[in-house]
Amino acid sequence: MLALLAIIVIAGCGTVKGDQDKTAGWSAERLYQDAREETSAGNWKEARARLEAIEARYPFGTYAQQALVDQAYVNWKDEEPEQALAAIDRFQQQYPNHPGTDYMLYLKGLITFTPPSAAFSNITRQDPSERDPKGLRESYESFNELIERYPDSRYAADARKRVTWLVSTIAQNEVHVAQYYYERGAYVAAVNRAQTVITDFQGVPIAEKALYIMMLSYDKLGMTELRDDAKRVLDQNFPDSKYYARGLDEPGGSKWNPINWL
């Protein structure tokens, strides 16, 4: 019996020893260096463990700040957008005036600009403007804040390009919704969504289709004066509009996918 107990105790000690954290006693500097090496190798799980250890063991100081920045990046690369956004939120709350805030705003914009599902757009052939616009709007807000607060940031130029695309794509989404309403006989709702494009997204190409939907909807509603006003604006801005000939049917679709930007 004593021999059996001795075996169990030895085995138990071995298990405890095997489960010991090999990073116990490591300095913040050593943890961070190891995290960078794991990140460079694409070992996201190990990198995340080191960065979380820094945040837990050394919550104050420059390494803790940088660990949050790197956690956001690692989680994004590991297709864990919610965790990445959580890290960014903690960073913004704890270090609102940190010099790296421009990067965190840029990364936040990227995370919502290209969600993991966008990787399958090449297979599904889904137009990005047909996605849930919530992420697109969040991306726009992050990039726009970056541009306004840090106009000279190294990330600002790329953010401006993405904002231009986002404005156009969000406007396209509004037109998709307007057409959806029109085709189901909800003409007032169709007018309201199309009107949003004209008032909130001036200069976007899809305004041509928005005006055409407004014209059709007003006609269905018997509001001939407003129909004629919409037609006049359409003709002034888009002479010989293509929609007169082909109607609301869109040949093909957008071949552009934001995944190609990364």
XYZ file of N, CA and C in Angstrom:
786
model
N 0.832 -1.204 0.000
C 0.000 0.000 0.000
C 0.861 1.245 0.000
N 1.918 1.235 0.863
C 2.826 2.379 0.905
C 3.527 2.585 -0.431
N 3.875 1.465 -1.068
C 4.544 1.556 -2.368
C 3.617 2.184 -3.403
N 2.340 1.811 -3.354
C 1.361 2.364 -4.293
C 1.204 3.857 -4.079
N 1.135 4.278 -2.808
C 1.017 5.707 -2.512
C 2.231 6.474 -3.000
N 3.388 5.879 -2.855
C 4.617 6.534 -3.306
C 4.594 6.748 -4.809
N 4.094 5.754 -5.535
C 4.013 5.856 -7.002
C 3.066 6.980 -7.398
N 1.895 7.044 -6.688
C 0.896 8.082 -6.997
C 1.465 9.462 -6.724
N 2.176 9.617 -5.601
C 2.768 10.910 -5.248
C 3.802 11.324 -6.279
N 4.653 10.388 -6.695
C 5.688 10.690 -7.691
C 5.056 11.090 -9.005
N 4.016 10.339 -9.417
C 3.328 10.646 -10.675
C 2.672 12.014 -10.594
N 2.069 12.305 -9.411
C 1.422 13.602 -9.239
C 2.423 14.732 -9.316
N 3.576 14.548 -8.705
C 4.622 15.579 -8.763
C 5.068 15.813 -10.183
N 5.161 14.705 -10.928
C 5.582 14.837 -12.324
C 4.587 15.632 -13.131
N 3.306 15.417 -12.835
C 2.263 16.135 -13.567
C 2.305 17.618 -13.256
N 2.434 17.941 -11.972
C 2.502 19.347 -11.568
C 3.697 20.024 -12.209
N 4.829 19.355 -12.180
C 6.042 19.921 -12.757
C 5.877 20.154 -14.243
N 5.197 19.183 -14.930
C 5.022 19.309 -16.369
C 4.107 20.449 -16.746
N 3.150 20.786 -15.825
C 2.197 21.845 -16.107
C 2.722 23.223 -15.723
N 3.882 23.306 -15.179
C 4.428 24.592 -14.768
C 4.641 25.496 -15.982
N 4.379 26.777 -15.766
C 4.558 27.769 -16.814
C 6.052 28.013 -17.008
N 6.537 27.729 -18.191
C 7.970 27.885 -18.425
C 8.403 29.341 -18.397
N 7.409 30.254 -18.501
C 7.761 31.681 -18.499
C 7.721 32.282 -17.103
N 7.457 31.443 -16.086
C 7.411 31.957 -14.716
C 8.735 32.633 -14.375
N 8.656 33.837 -13.865
C 9.858 34.568 -13.494
C 10.471 35.382 -14.614
N 9.924 35.256 -15.819
C 10.470 36.037 -16.927
C 10.165 37.517 -16.731
N 11.093 38.328 -17.140
C 10.881 39.765 -17.093
C 9.931 40.179 -18.207
N 9.393 41.392 -18.110
C 8.520 41.919 -19.167
C 9.273 41.993 -20.488
N 10.529 42.367 -20.427
C 11.336 42.473 -21.647
C 11.494 41.115 -22.324
N 11.764 40.081 -21.522
C 11.950 38.752 -22.104
C 10.643 38.218 -22.681
N 9.549 38.441 -21.967
C 8.251 38.006 -22.470
C 7.925 38.685 -23.796
N 8.228 39.976 -23.846
C 7.899 40.718 -25.064
C 8.767 40.272 -26.233
N 10.037 40.047 -25.979
C 10.922 39.584 -27.049
C 10.473 38.235 -27.573
N 10.063 37.350 -26.678
C 9.594 36.035 -27.096
C 8.287 36.167 -27.884
N 7.426 37.087 -27.442
C 6.171 37.324 -28.164
C 6.439 37.799 -29.583
N 7.422 38.672 -29.751
C 7.753 39.165 -31.088
C 8.274 38.046 -31.978
N 9.061 37.158 -31.405
C 9.581 36.029 -32.183
C 8.448 35.088 -32.604
N 7.526 34.836 -31.685
C 6.388 33.963 -32.011
C 5.490 34.635 -33.069
N 5.341 35.938 -32.975
C 4.546 36.674 -33.957
C 5.182 36.588 -35.337
N 6.488 36.788 -35.387
C 7.207 36.714 -36.673
C 7.062 35.340 -37.306
N 6.961 34.310 -36.457
C 6.824 32.939 -36.959
C 5.368 32.570 -37.252
N 4.437 33.487 -36.952
C 3.024 33.194 -37.184
C 2.414 32.280 -36.142
N 3.079 32.138 -34.999
C 2.547 31.308 -33.912
C 1.652 32.192 -33.034
N 0.437 32.434 -33.509
C -0.424 33.429 -32.864
C -0.804 33.035 -31.440
N -1.059 31.752 -31.190
C -1.468 31.321 -29.860
C -0.368 31.576 -28.840
N 0.864 31.211 -29.190
C 1.988 31.425 -28.275
C 2.255 32.911 -28.082
N 2.189 33.660 -29.162
C 2.411 35.104 -29.058
C 1.373 35.743 -28.146
N 0.114 35.332 -28.324
C -0.960 35.889 -27.503
C -0.730 35.559 -26.024
N -0.295 34.338 -25.730
C -0.054 33.936 -24.344
C 1.020 34.807 -23.697
N 2.081 35.117 -24.440
C 3.161 35.949 -23.889
C 2.665 37.381 -23.655
N 1.916 37.894 -24.612
C 1.428 39.274 -24.499
C 0.425 39.410 -23.362
N -0.439 38.409 -23.199
C -1.396 38.439 -22.091
C -0.666 38.327 -20.755
N 0.434 37.574 -20.732
C 1.219 37.439 -19.502
C 1.821 38.788 -19.102
N 2.278 39.544 -20.093
C 2.829 40.876 -19.797
C 1.758 41.762 -19.187
N 0.568 41.748 -19.798
C -0.522 42.593 -19.309
C -0.920 42.207 -17.889
N -0.898 40.907 -17.587
C -1.311 40.427 -16.268
C -0.229 40.651 -15.198
N 1.034 40.388 -15.572
C 2.105 40.447 -14.575
C 2.725 41.822 -14.443
N 2.744 42.558 -15.531
C 3.390 43.878 -15.526
C 2.437 44.919 -16.112
N 1.332 45.213 -15.376
C 0.286 46.069 -15.936
C 0.678 47.525 -16.142
N 1.828 47.915 -15.615
C 2.260 49.301 -15.769
C 3.562 49.340 -16.556
N 3.759 50.374 -17.296
C 5.000 50.504 -18.043
C 4.811 50.368 -19.541
N 5.890 50.614 -20.267
C 5.816 50.644 -21.724
C 5.549 49.275 -22.333
N 6.024 48.215 -21.703
C 5.801 46.883 -22.271
C 4.318 46.506 -22.208
N 3.634 46.907 -21.155
C 2.203 46.624 -21.049
C 1.433 47.365 -22.138
N 1.833 48.594 -22.397
C 1.184 49.371 -23.451
C 1.389 48.719 -24.814
N 2.650 48.369 -25.106
C 2.945 47.760 -26.395
C 2.324 46.377 -26.523
N 2.192 45.679 -25.396
C 1.576 44.353 -25.429
C 0.124 44.442 -25.887
N -0.586 45.493 -25.483
C -1.974 45.670 -25.924
C -2.038 45.946 -27.421
N -1.112 46.762 -27.898
C -1.050 47.044 -29.340
C -0.843 45.746 -30.107
N 0.122 44.950 -29.654
C 0.437 43.708 -30.349
C -0.661 42.661 -30.205
N -1.361 42.666 -29.063
C -2.491 41.741 -28.911
C -3.552 42.004 -29.964
N -3.824 43.271 -30.208
C -4.825 43.622 -31.223
C -4.404 43.078 -32.577
N -3.138 43.256 -32.917
C -2.639 42.785 -34.210
C -2.680 41.259 -34.295
N -2.194 40.596 -33.257
C -2.138 39.126 -33.252
C -3.543 38.534 -33.366
N -4.482 39.069 -32.612
C -5.852 38.558 -32.682
C -6.469 38.792 -34.053
N -6.165 39.924 -34.660
C -6.663 40.197 -36.012
C -6.111 39.183 -37.006
N -4.801 38.943 -36.940
C -4.175 37.989 -37.860
C -4.669 36.569 -37.612
N -5.059 36.288 -36.375
C -5.544 34.947 -36.023
C -7.056 34.825 -36.240
N -7.635 35.802 -36.967
C -9.063 35.817 -37.282
C -9.924 35.747 -36.026
N -9.537 36.569 -35.043
C -10.308 36.729 -33.812
C -10.664 38.215 -33.685
N -11.534 38.713 -34.573
C -11.796 40.159 -34.608
C -12.379 40.712 -33.323
N -13.231 39.947 -32.641
C -13.837 40.462 -31.411
C -12.769 40.680 -30.339
N -11.836 39.731 -30.228
C -10.755 39.895 -29.258
C -9.844 41.056 -29.650
N -9.616 41.206 -30.943
C -8.773 42.313 -31.415
C -9.415 43.649 -31.066
N -10.710 43.775 -31.316
C -11.412 45.020 -31.008
C -11.446 45.279 -29.507
N -11.557 44.207 -28.714
C -11.549 44.359 -27.258
C -10.210 44.905 -26.783
N -9.128 44.423 -27.376
C -7.792 44.913 -27.018
C -7.653 46.390 -27.388
N -8.184 46.759 -28.542
C -8.118 48.167 -28.969
C -8.926 49.045 -28.024
N -10.089 48.581 -27.618
C -10.925 49.357 -26.690
C -10.210 49.559 -25.359
N -9.569 48.509 -24.845
C -8.831 48.636 -23.580
C -7.698 49.635 -23.737
N -7.025 49.564 -24.868
C -5.911 50.474 -25.127
C -6.403 51.921 -25.150
N -7.492 52.182 -25.866
C -8.002 53.542 -25.993
C -8.483 54.093 -24.650
N -9.039 53.210 -23.817
C -9.500 53.652 -22.500
C -8.341 53.944 -21.560
N -7.312 53.102 -21.618
C -6.198 53.246 -20.678
C -5.167 54.269 -21.128
N -4.996 54.406 -22.446
C -3.947 55.298 -22.960
C -4.515 56.212 -24.052
N -5.433 57.109 -23.700
C -6.111 57.918 -24.726
C -5.190 58.841 -25.511
N -4.049 59.195 -24.940
C -3.131 60.124 -25.622
C -1.829 59.450 -26.049
N -1.863 58.154 -26.199
C -0.660 57.399 -26.570
C -0.247 57.724 -28.002
N 1.057 57.816 -28.270
C 1.523 58.100 -29.636
C 1.089 57.055 -30.659
N 0.754 55.864 -30.200
C 0.338 54.816 -31.129
C -1.154 54.779 -31.411
N -1.873 55.803 -30.964
C -3.323 55.822 -31.156
C -3.700 55.823 -32.631
N -2.908 56.506 -33.456
C -3.230 56.537 -34.889
C -3.192 55.136 -35.488
N -2.208 54.335 -35.069
C -2.126 52.956 -35.568
C -3.326 52.132 -35.104
N -3.732 52.327 -33.844
C -4.847 51.547 -33.322
C -6.150 51.906 -34.038
N -6.329 53.177 -34.369
C -7.507 53.572 -35.146
C -7.455 52.951 -36.537
N -6.263 52.924 -37.115
C -6.092 52.328 -38.442
C -6.399 50.836 -38.393
N -5.873 50.152 -37.372
C -6.117 48.718 -37.234
C -7.594 48.438 -36.979
N -8.231 49.275 -36.186
C -9.662 49.107 -35.928
C -10.452 49.232 -37.226
N -10.048 50.177 -38.061
C -10.700 50.325 -39.355
C -10.497 49.106 -40.234
N -9.305 48.545 -40.218
C -9.009 47.363 -41.029
C -9.830 46.153 -40.583
N -9.977 45.997 -39.272
C -10.672 44.824 -38.739
C -12.115 44.793 -39.222
N -12.783 45.936 -39.205
C -14.178 45.974 -39.636
C -14.305 46.166 -41.145
N -13.250 46.660 -41.780
C -13.238 46.836 -43.238
C -13.262 45.492 -43.942
N -12.500 44.554 -43.417
C -12.402 43.236 -44.033
C -12.619 42.154 -42.988
N -13.880 41.829 -42.677
C -14.137 40.746 -41.726
C -13.715 39.413 -42.314
N -13.530 38.360 -41.468
C -13.107 37.057 -41.989
C -13.968 36.547 -43.133
N -15.279 36.849 -43.105
C -16.163 36.351 -44.153
C -15.832 36.918 -45.524
N -15.134 38.063 -45.565
C -14.807 38.671 -46.857
C -13.840 37.805 -47.652
N -13.124 36.939 -46.943
C -12.181 36.060 -47.633
C -12.894 35.110 -48.581
N -14.197 34.862 -48.332
C -14.954 33.946 -49.169
C -15.729 34.662 -50.284
N -15.563 35.989 -50.362
C -16.305 36.746 -51.369
C -15.918 36.342 -52.782
N -14.658 35.932 -52.965
C -14.233 35.497 -54.295
C -14.959 34.227 -54.720
N -15.401 33.439 -53.731
C -16.118 32.205 -54.025
C -17.606 32.490 -54.207
N -18.174 33.273 -53.272
C -19.607 33.539 -53.307
C -19.980 34.591 -54.328
N -18.979 35.384 -54.779
C -19.224 36.476 -55.726
C -20.159 37.533 -55.144
N -20.155 37.668 -53.818
C -21.010 38.666 -53.198
C -20.379 40.039 -53.353
N -21.196 40.993 -53.789
C -20.762 42.379 -53.870
C -20.560 42.876 -52.440
N -19.431 43.516 -52.123
C -19.220 44.000 -50.752
C -20.327 44.926 -50.273
N -20.954 45.659 -51.188
C -22.017 46.573 -50.785
C -23.277 45.839 -50.349
N -23.345 44.515 -50.588
C -24.495 43.725 -50.163
C -24.292 43.136 -48.769
N -23.117 43.369 -48.173
C -22.862 42.921 -46.814
C -23.646 43.776 -45.826
N -23.738 43.296 -44.596
C -24.319 44.090 -43.519
C -23.509 45.384 -43.406
N -24.159 46.543 -43.535
C -23.407 47.803 -43.555
C -22.839 48.215 -42.210
N -23.197 47.522 -41.132
C -22.736 47.910 -39.795
C -21.206 47.957 -39.739
N -20.563 46.893 -40.229
C -19.106 46.851 -40.211
C -18.497 47.918 -41.102
N -19.119 48.170 -42.246
C -18.620 49.197 -43.158
C -18.670 50.573 -42.501
N -19.756 50.850 -41.794
C -19.892 52.145 -41.129
C -18.900 52.273 -39.974
N -18.688 51.202 -39.240
C -17.709 51.231 -38.148
C -16.311 51.470 -38.694
N -16.015 50.842 -39.821
C -14.720 51.040 -40.462
C -14.562 52.491 -40.891
N -15.603 53.036 -41.497
C -15.581 54.435 -41.933
C -15.319 55.362 -40.747
N -15.997 55.125 -39.629
C -15.840 55.980 -38.454
C -14.407 55.945 -37.919
N -13.807 54.759 -37.913
C -12.433 54.629 -37.410
C -11.438 55.333 -38.330
N -11.553 55.082 -39.625
C -10.639 55.729 -40.574
C -10.841 57.243 -40.577
N -12.088 57.661 -40.493
C -12.368 59.093 -40.520
C -11.810 59.785 -39.275
N -11.926 59.126 -38.131
C -11.345 59.682 -36.903
C -9.831 59.780 -37.022
N -9.216 58.776 -37.598
C -7.773 58.807 -37.822
C -7.390 60.005 -38.690
N -8.111 60.214 -39.783
C -7.799 61.302 -40.710
C -7.968 62.661 -40.040
N -9.036 62.799 -39.249
C -9.310 64.085 -38.608
C -8.331 64.385 -37.479
N -7.992 63.370 -36.685
C -7.120 63.604 -35.530
C -5.642 63.574 -35.878
N -5.302 62.761 -36.879
C -3.891 62.595 -37.234
C -3.708 62.726 -38.755
N -3.955 63.899 -39.304
C -3.899 64.056 -40.767
C -2.525 63.775 -41.368
N -1.469 63.889 -40.564
C -0.115 63.654 -41.059
C 0.415 62.269 -40.699
N -0.440 61.424 -40.168
C -0.017 60.073 -39.798
C 0.440 59.298 -41.028
N 1.345 58.359 -40.825
C 1.810 57.509 -41.910
C 0.692 56.628 -42.452
N -0.389 56.486 -41.671
C -1.513 55.646 -42.093
C -2.641 56.456 -42.741
N -2.537 57.776 -42.711
C -3.642 58.626 -43.159
C -3.915 58.490 -44.658
N -2.876 58.407 -45.458
C -3.071 58.344 -46.916
C -3.869 57.101 -47.302
N -3.511 55.966 -46.733
C -4.243 54.740 -47.047
C -5.665 54.806 -46.492
N -5.803 55.413 -45.309
C -7.131 55.550 -44.717
C -8.038 56.385 -45.622
N -7.492 57.429 -46.246
C -8.292 58.275 -47.138
C -8.799 57.469 -48.344
N -7.957 56.614 -48.886
C -8.371 55.782 -50.020
C -9.503 54.846 -49.611
N -9.367 54.278 -48.430
C -10.381 53.348 -47.959
C -11.701 54.069 -47.659
N -11.607 55.280 -47.122
C -12.814 56.057 -46.848
C -13.562 56.352 -48.145
N -12.830 56.691 -49.196
C -13.462 56.950 -50.490
C -14.246 55.725 -50.956
N -13.616 54.560 -50.849
C -14.303 53.328 -51.231
C -15.488 53.045 -50.324
N -15.314 53.263 -49.023
C -16.381 52.980 -48.071
C -17.606 53.854 -48.324
N -17.378 55.140 -48.590
C -18.503 56.041 -48.863
C -19.294 55.528 -50.063
N -18.579 55.159 -51.120
C -19.242 54.659 -52.322
C -19.979 53.356 -52.035
N -19.379 52.478 -51.260
C -19.971 51.170 -50.984
C -21.177 51.273 -50.058
N -21.096 52.141 -49.045
C -22.238 52.342 -48.159
C -23.408 52.934 -48.945
N -23.092 53.859 -49.852
C -24.141 54.440 -50.699
C -24.779 53.361 -51.575
N -23.957 52.468 -52.105
C -24.488 51.364 -52.911
C -25.415 50.483 -52.078
N -25.046 50.279 -50.818
C -25.887 49.478 -49.940
C -27.257 50.125 -49.761
N -27.264 51.444 -49.607
C -28.533 52.163 -49.472
C -29.391 51.969 -50.721
N -28.750 51.971 -51.881
C -29.493 51.792 -53.130
C -30.009 50.362 -53.251
N -29.215 49.390 -52.806
C -29.697 47.997 -52.788
C -30.988 47.904 -51.972
N -30.991 48.567 -50.818
C -32.170 48.531 -49.954
C -33.339 49.253 -50.617
N -33.052 50.403 -51.236
C -34.106 51.158 -51.923
C -34.745 50.318 -53.027
N -33.900 49.608 -53.792
C -34.440 48.753 -54.854
C -35.260 47.609 -54.269
N -34.785 47.057 -53.163
C -35.518 45.977 -52.493
C -36.927 46.448 -52.131
N -37.012 47.642 -51.548
C -38.318 48.185 -51.169
C -39.180 48.454 -52.404
N -38.574 49.027 -53.438
C -39.328 49.353 -54.642
C -39.947 48.092 -55.252
N -39.140 47.050 -55.356
C -39.610 45.819 -55.999
C -40.687 45.109 -55.187
N -40.845 45.510 -53.931
C -41.885 44.909 -53.089
C -43.040 45.874 -52.838
N -43.052 46.955 -53.592
C -44.175 47.883 -53.512
C -44.140 48.853 -52.358
N -43.026 48.897 -51.627
C -42.899 49.850 -50.511
C -42.259 51.132 -51.053
N -43.036 51.891 -51.790
C -42.488 53.002 -52.569
C -42.022 54.176 -51.700
N -42.715 54.435 -50.613
C -42.283 55.516 -49.724
C -40.930 55.179 -49.097
N -40.778 53.932 -48.642
C -39.500 53.498 -48.063
C -38.397 53.547 -49.114
N -38.718 53.191 -50.357
C -37.733 53.238 -51.438
C -37.259 54.671 -51.674
N -38.211 55.602 -51.674
C -37.854 57.013 -51.855
C -36.945 57.493 -50.727
N -37.283 57.135 -49.498
C -36.498 57.590 -48.352
C -35.061 57.092 -48.414
N -34.868 55.817 -48.771
C -33.499 55.283 -48.841
C -32.732 55.890 -50.002
N -33.391 56.060 -51.136
C -32.729 56.673 -52.284
C -32.377 58.130 -51.987
N -33.268 58.826 -51.279
C -33.024 60.224 -50.926
C -31.791 60.357 -50.027
N -31.576 59.371 -49.161
C -30.395 59.381 -48.287
C -29.112 59.435 -49.100
N -29.091 58.705 -50.194
C -27.898 58.694 -51.054
C -27.661 60.078 -51.651
N -28.712 60.746 -52.060
C -28.582 62.062 -52.689
C -28.117 63.109 -51.687
N -28.628 63.041 -50.466
C -28.315 64.068 -49.474
C -27.036 63.785 -48.684
N -26.764 62.516 -48.392
C -25.638 62.170 -47.510
C -24.381 61.730 -48.247
N -24.505 61.359 -49.512
C -23.351 60.826 -50.247
C -23.211 61.535 -51.593
N -23.060 62.820 -51.539
C -23.004 63.600 -52.768
C -21.789 63.213 -53.613
N -22.046 63.111 -54.914
C -20.951 62.856 -55.849
C -20.657 61.400 -56.111
N -21.356 60.479 -55.463
C -21.085 59.057 -55.700
C -21.767 58.621 -56.998
N -21.143 57.730 -57.764
C -21.729 57.290 -59.042
C -23.105 56.647 -58.894
N -23.331 55.964 -57.766
C -24.597 55.243 -57.595
C -25.775 56.200 -57.420
N -25.490 57.507 -57.291
C -26.574 58.492 -57.200
C -27.463 58.436 -58.440
N -26.882 58.055 -59.576
C -27.670 57.918 -60.807
C -28.810 56.926 -60.609
N -28.503 55.787 -60.041
C -29.529 54.767 -59.826
C -30.508 55.203 -58.752
N -30.005 55.895 -57.733
C -30.881 56.374 -56.669
C -31.938 57.324 -57.224
N -31.524 58.233 -58.105
C -32.465 59.168 -58.718
C -33.493 58.432 -59.585
N -33.026 57.416 -60.282
C -33.927 56.634 -61.134
C -34.984 55.912 -60.287
N -34.546 55.353 -59.140
C -35.496 54.691 -58.246
C -36.487 55.694 -57.673
N -36.001 56.884 -57.345
C -36.911 57.921 -56.849
C -37.958 58.264 -57.907
N -37.511 58.413 -59.136
C -38.420 58.745 -60.229
C -39.492 57.659 -60.385
N -39.061 56.401 -60.394
C -40.006 55.291 -60.531
C -40.976 55.223 -59.354
N -40.455 55.444 -58.154
C -41.283 55.325 -56.957
C -42.338 56.431 -56.910
N -41.919 57.650 -57.220
C -42.879 58.750 -57.244
C -43.957 58.505 -58.300
N -43.564 57.899 -59.406
C -44.533 57.592 -60.458
C -45.558 56.585 -59.944
N -45.076 55.551 -59.233
C -45.984 54.544 -58.682
C -46.926 55.154 -57.637
N -46.430 56.158 -56.939
C -47.230 56.807 -55.909
C -48.184 57.841 -56.502
N -48.070 58.081 -57.807
C -48.917 59.083 -58.449
C -48.509 60.503 -58.136
N -47.290 60.680 -57.665
C -46.787 62.020 -57.319
C -45.997 62.550 -58.519
N -46.728 62.990 -59.513
C -46.125 63.320 -60.807
C -45.176 64.511 -60.741
N -45.483 65.470 -59.888
C -44.611 66.643 -59.797
C -43.243 66.265 -59.239
N -43.254 65.476 -58.176
C -41.987 65.017 -57.600
C -41.282 64.056 -58.555
N -42.041 63.251 -59.268
C -41.444 62.368 -60.288
C -40.691 63.184 -61.322
N -41.334 64.256 -61.796
C -40.699 65.088 -62.819
C -39.480 65.816 -62.273
N -39.535 66.202 -61.001
C -38.363 66.846 -60.378
C -37.188 65.871 -60.334
N -37.451 64.626 -59.926
C -36.392 63.620 -59.860
C -35.819 63.352 -61.248
N -36.700 63.303 -62.255
C -36.239 63.062 -63.619
C -35.375 64.213 -64.111
N -35.774 65.438 -63.775
C -35.003 66.602 -64.211
C -33.591 66.583 -63.604
N -33.512 66.268 -62.329
C -32.196 66.196 -61.674
C -31.368 65.060 -62.279
N -32.027 63.930 -62.549
C -31.335 62.794 -63.169
C -30.783 63.189 -64.532
N -31.585 63.853 -65.343
C -31.152 64.226 -66.695
C -30.054 65.281 -66.670
N -30.100 66.166 -65.686
C -29.079 67.207 -65.595
C -27.722 66.625 -65.207
N -27.735 65.688 -64.301
C -26.484 65.131 -63.782
C -25.992 63.908 -64.553
N -26.918 63.186 -65.160
C -26.552 61.974 -65.899
C -27.309 61.954 -67.225
N -26.895 62.802 -68.179
C -27.578 62.833 -69.486
C -27.561 61.450 -70.140
N -28.673 61.077 -70.738
C -28.790 59.767 -71.376
C -28.465 58.646 -70.393
N -29.060 58.707 -69.217
C -28.793 57.703 -68.179
C -28.968 56.294 -68.724
N -28.055 55.429 -68.332
C -28.083 54.031 -68.787
C -29.309 53.295 -68.264
N -29.905 53.791 -67.153
C -31.034 53.074 -66.566
C -32.308 53.209 -67.394
N -32.399 54.227 -68.230
C -33.563 54.325 -69.116
C -33.624 53.122 -70.059
N -32.448 52.660 -70.477
C -32.400 51.558 -71.444
C -32.494 50.186 -70.784
N -31.845 50.023 -69.623
C -31.762 48.669 -69.049
C -32.596 48.485 -67.789
N -33.169 49.571 -67.264
C -33.953 49.437 -66.049
C -33.070 49.201 -64.833
N -33.600 48.514 -63.843
C -32.871 48.326 -62.591
C -31.949 47.120 -62.590
N -31.984 46.308 -63.613
C -31.126 45.130 -63.659
C -29.678 45.540 -63.859
N -28.804 45.039 -62.982
C -27.369 45.340 -63.059
C -26.642 44.182 -63.716
N -26.041 44.396 -64.888
C -25.248 43.312 -65.485
C -23.987 43.062 -64.681
N -23.665 41.799 -64.461
C -22.424 41.470 -63.758
C -22.511 41.833 -62.293
N -21.675 42.729 -61.882
C -21.597 43.125 -60.478
C -20.184 43.555 -60.177
N -19.967 44.012 -58.996
C -18.640 44.491 -58.634
C -17.649 43.342 -58.569
N -16.531 43.498 -59.255
C -15.472 42.482 -59.217
C -14.400 42.856 -58.198
N -14.611 43.979 -57.560
C -13.619 44.452 -56.600
C -13.891 43.840 -55.243
N -12.836 43.412 -54.569
C -12.993 42.822 -53.247
C -11.955 43.432 -52.313
N -12.359 43.959 -51.141
C -11.408 44.615 -50.261
C -10.329 43.684 -49.726
N -10.530 42.366 -49.835
C -9.502 41.441 -49.360
C -8.207 41.649 -50.138
N -8.314 42.164 -51.357
C -7.133 42.366 -52.207
C -6.281 43.533 -51.740
N -6.781 44.323 -50.802
C -6.007 45.447 -50.302
C -5.015 45.031 -49.243
N -5.125 43.806 -48.730
C -4.329 43.425 -47.567
C -3.197 42.487 -47.945
